């Protein structure tokens, strides 16, 4: 028995073309195994296949069962492009989030900017196609970065700056070296806001680097020497004319080229974008960890499923989606940045197909930025959980006590603190008793006795509150 010819009506008992629709069991088997949203006619192998007005998206989909009941399939595809049939999830599942790049980074975008560069036929005089294509690719990158990527990057940096300021005074245990101390991985206290400020500054630096990359173009003929130009019009200053034309497009002029613009600026731009993405991966993973510790709660949204089997769970899916897409973006961008500056002699065509994939790296990056922003919008600080960890971590005051002991010449400060803190529970009472027994000036002793895990945060709060100024100083631009 074979099954085939998708039909939107057959599984409801309709047989408009006269083909048998099979038994109810056969229909359910087929229906359960094909997620395409189409139904399937079922017929004996001897039945001729006929056209059917209810056919859906598959030209021919044959399902057969052997004597043991094992199913096998054979597909002859005639798909129409849709969100379900797109090979890339950027053009399918995630289209609504990345479609802003389509006018610039698609084949349409390439053709559009080619037309913009050539306008009239005579612009192609003495040129190779690469004189047009390199300028089109440059404009694709320039406009997509300016109009799509940079605004979302700035929005992301601003959101993290807001996190920094809003939580500037929220004390938090920091964690270094993965050392286990009373079942906690911790170091000196910090504030949640200051840790967010670090990410804002790091991302801001890379944003500045990208902004400063010169998007370059050439217009110098087949091998970059104006050979044909000068043969036809030997008295014209062609390098000057080419420079004026390239600059009129808002691009920087590259006078030393082969048949192609050397793509070095692309490599620089993509390397910097990779670093921006790496920093955001670091942010995503840290937030994921803080959520797992209970430092953040996540606000639920109507209709959103956290776990199919555990309804009470709210998974950190936005940060996981962001991290996954950043990795995918960096893989593509890494290939672009490594490959594009390399061309055999005066040119080969390996860059032609590669350049058509610029939109993939930018698209996955854009999707990741929007996912991170969506995740940030759901976060709610759990101050009680942060406070709980601090209240059980009086051993973190060993650092300031030891430092003050060294300042005033108390012998063997490290050894004394090690004896107090290692292998035993440290409480407010034991710390107080230890400080009171030290031979220190009274003022120094009083200051130490005032310290708690909540207040031992140094300049963290001030650093967090000044993040906007720091970001703008780093960039030399008023982003916000």
Short mmCIF file of C-alpha atoms in Angstrom, two decimals:
data_model
loop_
_atom_site.label_atom_id
_atom_site.label_comp_id
_atom_site.label_asym_id
_atom_site.label_seq_id
_atom_site.Cartn_x
_atom_site.Cartn_y
_atom_site.Cartn_z
CA UNK A 1 0.00 0.00 0.00
CA UNK A 2 1.29 3.47 -0.87
CA UNK A 3 0.22 6.87 0.31
CA UNK A 4 0.73 10.16 -1.49
CA UNK A 5 -0.67 13.28 -3.15
CA UNK A 6 -1.27 15.76 -0.31
CA UNK A 7 -4.86 16.95 -0.25
CA UNK A 8 -6.44 19.45 2.09
CA UNK A 9 -9.80 17.63 2.03
CA UNK A 10 -9.03 13.91 1.82
CA UNK A 11 -8.51 13.30 5.52
CA UNK A 12 -11.91 14.72 6.25
CA UNK A 13 -13.46 11.94 4.21
CA UNK A 14 -13.57 13.77 0.87
CA UNK A 15 -12.34 12.05 -2.29
CA UNK A 16 -12.92 14.69 -5.01
CA UNK A 17 -10.70 13.04 -7.59
CA UNK A 18 -12.08 9.53 -7.14
CA UNK A 19 -9.05 8.16 -5.31
CA UNK A 20 -9.61 5.97 -2.30
CA UNK A 21 -8.76 7.61 0.99
CA UNK A 22 -7.77 4.45 2.86
CA UNK A 23 -8.86 3.18 6.23
CA UNK A 24 -9.24 5.47 9.25
CA UNK A 25 -6.14 3.90 10.81
CA UNK A 26 -4.07 4.52 7.68
CA UNK A 27 -5.24 8.11 7.54
CA UNK A 28 -4.32 8.72 11.18
CA UNK A 29 -0.86 7.18 10.68
CA UNK A 30 -0.11 9.51 7.79
CA UNK A 31 -1.68 12.53 9.46
CA UNK A 32 0.40 12.09 12.62
CA UNK A 33 3.70 11.85 10.76
CA UNK A 34 3.56 14.88 8.50
CA UNK A 35 3.77 18.29 10.18
CA UNK A 36 3.36 20.30 6.98
CA UNK A 37 -0.21 21.31 7.63
CA UNK A 38 -1.36 19.28 4.58
CA UNK A 39 -3.54 16.18 4.45
CA UNK A 40 -2.76 13.08 2.42
CA UNK A 41 -4.71 10.91 0.03
CA UNK A 42 -4.22 7.19 0.45
CA UNK A 43 -4.59 4.74 -2.41
CA UNK A 44 -3.65 1.21 -3.55
CA UNK A 45 -0.50 1.09 -5.70
CA UNK A 46 -2.52 0.15 -8.77
CA UNK A 47 -4.69 3.29 -8.59
CA UNK A 48 -3.68 5.96 -11.15
CA UNK A 49 -2.74 9.33 -9.68
CA UNK A 50 -4.97 12.16 -10.72
CA UNK A 51 -4.85 15.90 -10.22
CA UNK A 52 -6.72 17.22 -7.23
CA UNK A 53 -7.86 20.75 -6.50
CA UNK A 54 -7.10 20.19 -2.84
CA UNK A 55 -3.36 19.49 -3.33
CA UNK A 56 -1.14 21.35 -0.92
CA UNK A 57 2.59 22.10 -0.97
CA UNK A 58 4.16 18.77 -2.03
CA UNK A 59 4.27 17.64 -5.64
CA UNK A 60 4.79 13.98 -4.72
CA UNK A 61 5.16 12.43 -1.28
CA UNK A 62 5.07 8.62 -1.27
CA UNK A 63 4.85 6.66 1.95
CA UNK A 64 5.12 2.88 1.84
CA UNK A 65 4.93 0.10 4.42
CA UNK A 66 6.72 -3.24 4.16
CA UNK A 67 5.28 -6.53 5.41
CA UNK A 68 6.61 -5.86 8.90
CA UNK A 69 4.79 -2.56 8.99
CA UNK A 70 7.92 -0.39 8.78
CA UNK A 71 7.32 2.92 7.05
CA UNK A 72 9.61 4.49 4.43
CA UNK A 73 9.21 7.73 2.49
CA UNK A 74 10.24 9.11 -0.87
CA UNK A 75 9.97 12.81 -1.55
CA UNK A 76 9.85 14.71 -4.80
CA UNK A 77 9.80 18.33 -3.74
CA UNK A 78 8.03 21.20 -5.40
CA UNK A 79 7.88 23.58 -2.45
CA UNK A 80 6.72 27.12 -2.55
CA UNK A 81 8.85 29.36 -0.36
CA UNK A 82 7.13 30.15 2.91
CA UNK A 83 7.98 30.53 6.57
CA UNK A 84 7.68 26.75 6.86
CA UNK A 85 9.75 25.81 3.81
CA UNK A 86 12.62 28.33 4.09
CA UNK A 87 15.99 26.61 4.56
CA UNK A 88 17.21 29.34 6.89
CA UNK A 89 15.24 30.13 10.06
CA UNK A 90 16.10 33.78 9.40
CA UNK A 91 13.79 33.65 6.38
CA UNK A 92 11.30 31.43 8.18
CA UNK A 93 10.69 31.24 11.90
CA UNK A 94 12.51 34.47 12.74
CA UNK A 95 11.60 36.52 9.67
CA UNK A 96 9.58 39.11 11.60
CA UNK A 97 12.59 39.91 13.79
CA UNK A 98 15.20 40.29 11.03
CA UNK A 99 13.20 41.54 8.05
CA UNK A 100 14.52 45.09 8.54
CA UNK A 101 17.80 43.85 7.04
CA UNK A 102 16.14 42.52 3.88
CA UNK A 103 16.11 45.80 1.91
CA UNK A 104 19.89 46.00 2.35
CA UNK A 105 21.29 42.48 2.66
CA UNK A 106 19.14 40.48 0.22
CA UNK A 107 19.63 39.88 -3.50
CA UNK A 108 17.11 42.67 -3.91
CA UNK A 109 19.41 44.94 -1.91
CA UNK A 110 22.41 44.05 -4.07
CA UNK A 111 20.47 44.79 -7.27
CA UNK A 112 19.08 48.02 -5.81
CA UNK A 113 22.52 49.38 -4.95
CA UNK A 114 23.95 48.23 -8.29
CA UNK A 115 21.29 50.33 -9.99
CA UNK A 116 22.04 53.23 -7.66
CA UNK A 117 25.73 53.09 -8.59
CA UNK A 118 25.28 52.77 -12.39
CA UNK A 119 22.08 54.89 -12.99
CA UNK A 120 23.09 55.45 -16.71
CA UNK A 121 24.82 53.17 -19.05
CA UNK A 122 27.91 55.32 -19.48
CA UNK A 123 28.85 54.88 -15.82
CA UNK A 124 30.05 51.41 -16.85
CA UNK A 125 32.52 52.93 -19.31
CA UNK A 126 35.88 51.11 -19.04
CA UNK A 127 34.70 49.38 -15.88
CA UNK A 128 34.60 45.76 -14.85
CA UNK A 129 31.48 44.45 -13.11
CA UNK A 130 33.44 44.47 -9.86
CA UNK A 131 33.69 48.27 -10.02
CA UNK A 132 29.93 48.29 -9.63
CA UNK A 133 29.61 45.31 -7.27
CA UNK A 134 32.20 46.47 -4.74
CA UNK A 135 30.42 49.78 -4.37
CA UNK A 136 27.05 48.05 -4.07
CA UNK A 137 28.38 45.72 -1.36
CA UNK A 138 29.90 48.67 0.49
CA UNK A 139 26.59 50.54 0.40
CA UNK A 140 24.74 47.42 1.56
CA UNK A 141 26.97 47.23 4.63
CA UNK A 142 26.99 50.98 5.28
CA UNK A 143 23.22 51.35 5.17
CA UNK A 144 22.40 48.15 7.07
CA UNK A 145 24.81 49.04 9.87
CA UNK A 146 23.59 52.65 10.08
CA UNK A 147 19.87 51.99 9.78
CA UNK A 148 19.42 48.59 11.41
CA UNK A 149 22.37 47.23 13.38
CA UNK A 150 23.66 50.32 15.18
CA UNK A 151 20.25 51.43 16.48
CA UNK A 152 19.59 48.00 18.02
CA UNK A 153 23.12 47.83 19.45
CA UNK A 154 22.62 51.25 21.03
CA UNK A 155 19.27 50.19 22.42
CA UNK A 156 20.91 47.13 23.95
CA UNK A 157 23.74 49.15 25.49
CA UNK A 158 21.21 51.63 26.85
CA UNK A 159 19.13 48.83 28.38
CA UNK A 160 22.21 47.46 30.17
CA UNK A 161 23.11 50.98 31.34
CA UNK A 162 19.64 51.26 32.82
CA UNK A 163 20.17 47.94 34.61
CA UNK A 164 23.41 49.33 36.00
CA UNK A 165 21.86 52.51 37.36
CA UNK A 166 18.71 50.87 38.70
CA UNK A 167 20.76 48.32 40.63
CA UNK A 168 23.76 50.47 41.50
CA UNK A 169 23.25 49.99 45.26
CA UNK A 170 22.05 46.36 45.21
CA UNK A 171 24.85 44.45 46.94
CA UNK A 172 25.78 41.07 45.53
CA UNK A 173 28.37 38.39 46.14
CA UNK A 174 30.84 38.23 43.30
CA UNK A 175 32.25 34.88 42.27
CA UNK A 176 35.84 34.24 41.22
CA UNK A 177 37.98 31.16 40.67
CA UNK A 178 35.09 28.77 41.28
CA UNK A 179 36.26 28.25 44.84
CA UNK A 180 33.79 26.50 47.13
CA UNK A 181 33.37 28.29 50.43
CA UNK A 182 30.55 26.93 52.49
CA UNK A 183 28.82 25.77 49.32
CA UNK A 184 29.14 29.17 47.62
CA UNK A 185 31.43 30.31 44.82
CA UNK A 186 32.26 33.78 46.01
CA UNK A 187 34.80 36.54 46.34
CA UNK A 188 34.48 40.11 47.62
CA UNK A 189 31.02 41.70 47.41
CA UNK A 190 30.13 43.99 44.55
CA UNK A 191 26.85 45.46 43.34
CA UNK A 192 24.63 44.07 40.65
CA UNK A 193 24.62 47.44 38.94
CA UNK A 194 28.40 47.71 38.73
CA UNK A 195 28.63 44.28 37.09
CA UNK A 196 26.10 45.39 34.49
CA UNK A 197 28.06 48.60 33.90
CA UNK A 198 31.12 46.53 32.97
CA UNK A 199 29.20 44.96 30.09
CA UNK A 200 27.82 48.31 28.93
CA UNK A 201 31.32 49.79 28.72
CA UNK A 202 32.78 46.74 26.96
CA UNK A 203 30.02 46.68 24.35
CA UNK A 204 30.33 50.42 23.91
CA UNK A 205 34.01 50.19 23.03
CA UNK A 206 33.33 47.70 20.24
CA UNK A 207 30.41 49.80 19.02
CA UNK A 208 32.82 52.72 18.70
CA UNK A 209 35.31 50.58 16.78
CA UNK A 210 32.63 49.55 14.30
CA UNK A 211 31.51 53.14 13.84
CA UNK A 212 35.08 54.13 12.98
CA UNK A 213 35.64 51.49 10.30
CA UNK A 214 35.99 53.18 6.91
CA UNK A 215 33.63 51.57 4.39
CA UNK A 216 35.71 51.64 1.21
CA UNK A 217 35.19 51.43 -2.53
CA UNK A 218 37.17 51.35 -5.78
CA UNK A 219 36.38 52.40 -9.36
CA UNK A 220 39.63 51.71 -11.18
CA UNK A 221 38.87 49.21 -13.92
CA UNK A 222 39.84 45.61 -14.57
CA UNK A 223 43.07 45.43 -12.51
CA UNK A 224 42.99 48.77 -10.69
CA UNK A 225 45.20 50.76 -13.08
CA UNK A 226 42.65 52.66 -15.24
CA UNK A 227 44.12 50.94 -18.31
CA UNK A 228 41.05 51.21 -20.57
CA UNK A 229 40.15 54.63 -19.22
CA UNK A 230 43.50 56.14 -20.15
CA UNK A 231 43.58 54.38 -23.50
CA UNK A 232 40.36 56.15 -24.50
CA UNK A 233 40.91 59.51 -22.73
CA UNK A 234 44.64 59.83 -21.90
CA UNK A 235 44.47 63.44 -20.69
CA UNK A 236 41.81 62.94 -18.03
CA UNK A 237 42.79 62.54 -14.37
CA UNK A 238 40.90 59.30 -13.86
CA UNK A 239 42.08 58.58 -10.29
CA UNK A 240 40.72 61.96 -9.20
CA UNK A 241 37.39 61.39 -10.96
CA UNK A 242 37.08 57.92 -9.44
CA UNK A 243 37.79 59.28 -5.96
CA UNK A 244 35.18 62.02 -6.35
CA UNK A 245 32.60 59.52 -7.52
CA UNK A 246 33.23 57.00 -4.71
CA UNK A 247 33.14 59.75 -2.08
CA UNK A 248 29.89 61.10 -3.55
CA UNK A 249 28.32 57.79 -2.51
CA UNK A 250 29.36 58.39 1.11
CA UNK A 251 32.21 55.87 0.94
CA UNK A 252 35.96 56.15 1.52
CA UNK A 253 38.14 55.78 -1.57
CA UNK A 254 40.70 52.98 -1.89
CA UNK A 255 43.25 53.97 -4.59
CA UNK A 256 45.40 50.82 -4.38
CA UNK A 257 43.42 47.81 -5.54
CA UNK A 258 43.42 44.90 -7.98
CA UNK A 259 40.30 43.98 -9.92
CA UNK A 260 38.55 43.89 -6.55
CA UNK A 261 38.48 46.18 -3.57
CA UNK A 262 40.67 44.30 -1.10
CA UNK A 263 37.90 43.72 1.49
CA UNK A 264 40.22 44.54 4.39
CA UNK A 265 37.67 46.95 5.84
CA UNK A 266 35.08 44.17 5.77
CA UNK A 267 37.40 41.90 7.74
CA UNK A 268 37.94 44.64 10.32
CA UNK A 269 34.22 45.34 10.62
CA UNK A 270 33.33 41.66 10.98
CA UNK A 271 36.13 40.99 13.49
CA UNK A 272 34.85 43.86 15.63
CA UNK A 273 31.29 42.59 15.30
CA UNK A 274 32.50 39.16 16.44
CA UNK A 275 34.06 40.73 19.54
CA UNK A 276 30.86 42.65 20.30
CA UNK A 277 29.01 39.36 20.03
CA UNK A 278 31.53 37.57 22.26
CA UNK A 279 31.00 40.15 24.98
CA UNK A 280 27.25 39.71 24.67
CA UNK A 281 27.68 35.93 24.98
CA UNK A 282 29.50 36.62 28.24
CA UNK A 283 26.57 38.79 29.35
CA UNK A 284 24.00 36.16 28.35
CA UNK A 285 25.81 33.44 30.28
CA UNK A 286 26.22 35.60 33.38
CA UNK A 287 22.53 36.52 33.39
CA UNK A 288 21.66 32.85 32.85
CA UNK A 289 23.78 32.02 35.90
CA UNK A 290 22.23 34.75 38.03
CA UNK A 291 18.78 33.46 37.11
CA UNK A 292 19.81 29.95 38.13
CA UNK A 293 21.01 31.32 41.48
CA UNK A 294 17.69 33.05 41.99
CA UNK A 295 19.17 36.54 41.82
CA UNK A 296 16.74 37.37 39.05
CA UNK A 297 13.14 36.33 38.65
CA UNK A 298 11.56 36.33 35.21
CA UNK A 299 8.19 37.90 34.63
CA UNK A 300 5.90 35.60 32.71
CA UNK A 301 4.06 36.56 29.55
CA UNK A 302 0.62 35.38 28.57
CA UNK A 303 0.73 32.36 26.30
CA UNK A 304 4.46 31.71 26.74
CA UNK A 305 5.41 28.12 27.56
CA UNK A 306 8.43 27.65 29.81
CA UNK A 307 8.41 23.86 29.93
CA UNK A 308 6.06 21.40 28.26
CA UNK A 309 6.11 19.08 31.30
CA UNK A 310 6.70 21.52 34.15
CA UNK A 311 4.20 24.39 33.91
CA UNK A 312 5.73 26.19 36.89
CA UNK A 313 9.08 26.71 35.16
CA UNK A 314 10.09 29.94 33.47
CA UNK A 315 13.18 29.11 31.46
CA UNK A 316 15.81 31.73 30.49
CA UNK A 317 15.00 31.06 26.84
CA UNK A 318 15.68 34.58 25.57
CA UNK A 319 19.28 34.55 26.78
CA UNK A 320 19.73 31.01 25.50
CA UNK A 321 18.35 32.04 22.10
CA UNK A 322 20.65 35.05 22.09
CA UNK A 323 23.70 32.97 22.96
CA UNK A 324 22.92 30.35 20.32
CA UNK A 325 22.41 32.91 17.57
CA UNK A 326 25.55 34.82 18.52
CA UNK A 327 27.53 31.62 18.09
CA UNK A 328 25.93 31.02 14.69
CA UNK A 329 26.61 34.63 13.67
CA UNK A 330 30.24 34.45 14.72
CA UNK A 331 30.82 31.27 12.76
CA UNK A 332 29.69 32.95 9.55
CA UNK A 333 31.36 36.28 10.30
CA UNK A 334 34.61 34.51 11.12
CA UNK A 335 34.61 32.83 7.72
CA UNK A 336 33.88 36.15 6.00
CA UNK A 337 36.64 38.00 7.85
CA UNK A 338 39.19 35.24 7.22
CA UNK A 339 38.33 34.56 3.60
CA UNK A 340 37.45 37.92 2.02
CA UNK A 341 40.92 39.57 2.24
CA UNK A 342 42.40 36.62 0.33
CA UNK A 343 42.16 36.54 -3.48
CA UNK A 344 44.34 34.61 -5.93
CA UNK A 345 46.52 37.11 -7.82
CA UNK A 346 44.46 39.99 -9.17
CA UNK A 347 41.11 38.28 -8.47
CA UNK A 348 39.26 35.04 -8.23
CA UNK A 349 35.53 34.52 -7.81
CA UNK A 350 35.52 32.79 -4.43
CA UNK A 351 34.43 36.08 -2.86
CA UNK A 352 31.34 36.35 -5.05
CA UNK A 353 29.30 33.62 -3.36
CA UNK A 354 30.74 34.40 0.06
CA UNK A 355 29.67 38.05 -0.09
CA UNK A 356 26.09 36.94 -0.63
CA UNK A 357 26.16 35.55 2.92
CA UNK A 358 26.85 38.83 4.71
CA UNK A 359 23.19 39.02 5.63
CA UNK A 360 23.39 35.71 7.48
CA UNK A 361 25.98 36.93 9.99
CA UNK A 362 24.20 40.23 10.49
CA UNK A 363 20.80 38.53 10.67
CA UNK A 364 21.75 36.10 13.43
CA UNK A 365 23.44 38.97 15.30
CA UNK A 366 20.33 41.13 15.03
CA UNK A 367 18.14 38.27 16.21
CA UNK A 368 20.45 37.72 19.19
CA UNK A 369 20.35 41.40 20.17
CA UNK A 370 16.57 41.45 20.07
CA UNK A 371 16.37 38.23 22.11
CA UNK A 372 18.69 39.68 24.76
CA UNK A 373 16.60 42.85 24.89
CA UNK A 374 13.44 40.79 25.28
CA UNK A 375 15.05 38.83 28.10
CA UNK A 376 16.19 41.99 29.88
CA UNK A 377 12.63 43.26 29.75
CA UNK A 378 11.44 40.23 31.73
CA UNK A 379 14.02 40.42 34.52
CA UNK A 380 13.06 41.30 38.07
CA UNK A 381 15.73 41.51 40.77
CA UNK A 382 15.18 39.18 43.73
CA UNK A 383 16.73 41.30 46.49
CA UNK A 384 15.75 38.81 49.18
CA UNK A 385 17.81 36.08 47.51
CA UNK A 386 20.81 38.37 47.06
CA UNK A 387 20.55 39.43 50.71
CA UNK A 388 20.29 35.84 51.87
CA UNK A 389 23.63 34.92 50.31
CA UNK A 390 25.30 37.98 51.78
CA UNK A 391 23.94 37.29 55.24
CA UNK A 392 25.52 33.83 55.18
CA UNK A 393 28.89 35.05 53.93
CA UNK A 394 30.60 37.00 56.68
CA UNK A 395 33.90 35.34 55.70
CA UNK A 396 34.21 37.86 52.83
CA UNK A 397 35.26 40.44 55.44
CA UNK A 398 38.52 38.54 55.89
CA UNK A 399 39.93 40.62 53.02
CA UNK A 400 39.42 44.12 54.51
CA UNK A 401 40.41 42.96 58.00
CA UNK A 402 43.68 41.48 56.67
CA UNK A 403 44.42 44.63 54.63
CA UNK A 404 43.92 46.94 57.64
CA UNK A 405 46.06 44.63 59.81
CA UNK A 406 48.88 44.92 57.25
CA UNK A 407 48.54 48.71 57.19
CA UNK A 408 49.11 48.93 60.95
CA UNK A 409 51.84 46.29 61.10
CA UNK A 410 49.92 43.53 62.88
CA UNK A 411 52.10 40.40 62.49
CA UNK A 412 50.97 37.38 60.44
CA UNK A 413 47.61 38.79 59.34
CA UNK A 414 47.05 36.15 56.66
CA UNK A 415 47.77 33.27 59.00
CA UNK A 416 45.49 34.68 61.68
CA UNK A 417 42.59 35.13 59.23
CA UNK A 418 43.18 31.68 57.75
CA UNK A 419 42.84 30.16 61.20
CA UNK A 420 39.58 32.07 61.71
CA UNK A 421 37.92 31.31 58.35
CA UNK A 422 39.06 27.96 57.03
CA UNK A 423 37.09 24.86 57.84
CA UNK A 424 34.66 26.55 60.18
CA UNK A 425 31.51 28.61 59.98
CA UNK A 426 32.08 32.34 60.12
CA UNK A 427 29.37 34.50 61.65
CA UNK A 428 28.88 38.13 62.52
CA UNK A 429 29.66 37.26 66.12
CA UNK A 430 32.95 35.51 65.36
CA UNK A 431 34.07 38.34 63.08
CA UNK A 432 33.19 40.93 65.72
CA UNK A 433 35.07 39.01 68.39
CA UNK A 434 38.12 38.70 66.15
CA UNK A 435 38.20 42.43 65.33
CA UNK A 436 37.79 43.46 68.94
CA UNK A 437 40.78 41.33 69.87
CA UNK A 438 43.12 43.00 67.39
CA UNK A 439 45.78 45.53 68.39
CA UNK A 440 44.58 48.33 66.13
CA UNK A 441 43.93 52.05 66.55
CA UNK A 442 40.42 52.59 67.84
CA UNK A 443 39.25 54.45 64.73
CA UNK A 444 40.40 51.63 62.45
CA UNK A 445 38.70 49.07 64.68
CA UNK A 446 35.43 51.03 64.70
CA UNK A 447 35.45 51.28 60.90
CA UNK A 448 35.99 47.53 60.56
CA UNK A 449 33.19 46.81 63.02
CA UNK A 450 30.83 48.87 60.84
CA UNK A 451 31.47 46.68 57.80
CA UNK A 452 28.98 44.03 56.74
CA UNK A 453 28.86 41.87 53.60
CA UNK A 454 26.22 44.32 52.35
CA UNK A 455 28.33 47.45 52.83
CA UNK A 456 31.74 46.13 51.78
CA UNK A 457 31.30 47.20 48.15
CA UNK A 458 33.99 49.85 47.66
CA UNK A 459 33.17 52.29 44.84
CA UNK A 460 30.85 49.86 43.04
CA UNK A 461 27.73 52.00 43.43
CA UNK A 462 29.42 55.15 42.15
CA UNK A 463 30.88 53.30 39.16
CA UNK A 464 27.44 52.01 38.26
CA UNK A 465 25.73 55.38 38.62
CA UNK A 466 28.30 57.04 36.31
CA UNK A 467 27.90 54.49 33.51
CA UNK A 468 26.18 56.85 31.06
CA UNK A 469 29.04 59.33 31.27
CA UNK A 470 31.59 56.55 30.91
CA UNK A 471 29.84 55.10 27.87
CA UNK A 472 29.69 58.48 26.14
CA UNK A 473 33.35 59.18 26.96
CA UNK A 474 34.32 55.83 25.47
CA UNK A 475 32.43 56.49 22.27
CA UNK A 476 32.79 60.21 21.88
CA UNK A 477 29.14 60.10 20.75
CA UNK A 478 25.91 60.91 22.45
CA UNK A 479 24.09 57.60 21.96
CA UNK A 480 21.41 58.11 24.52
#
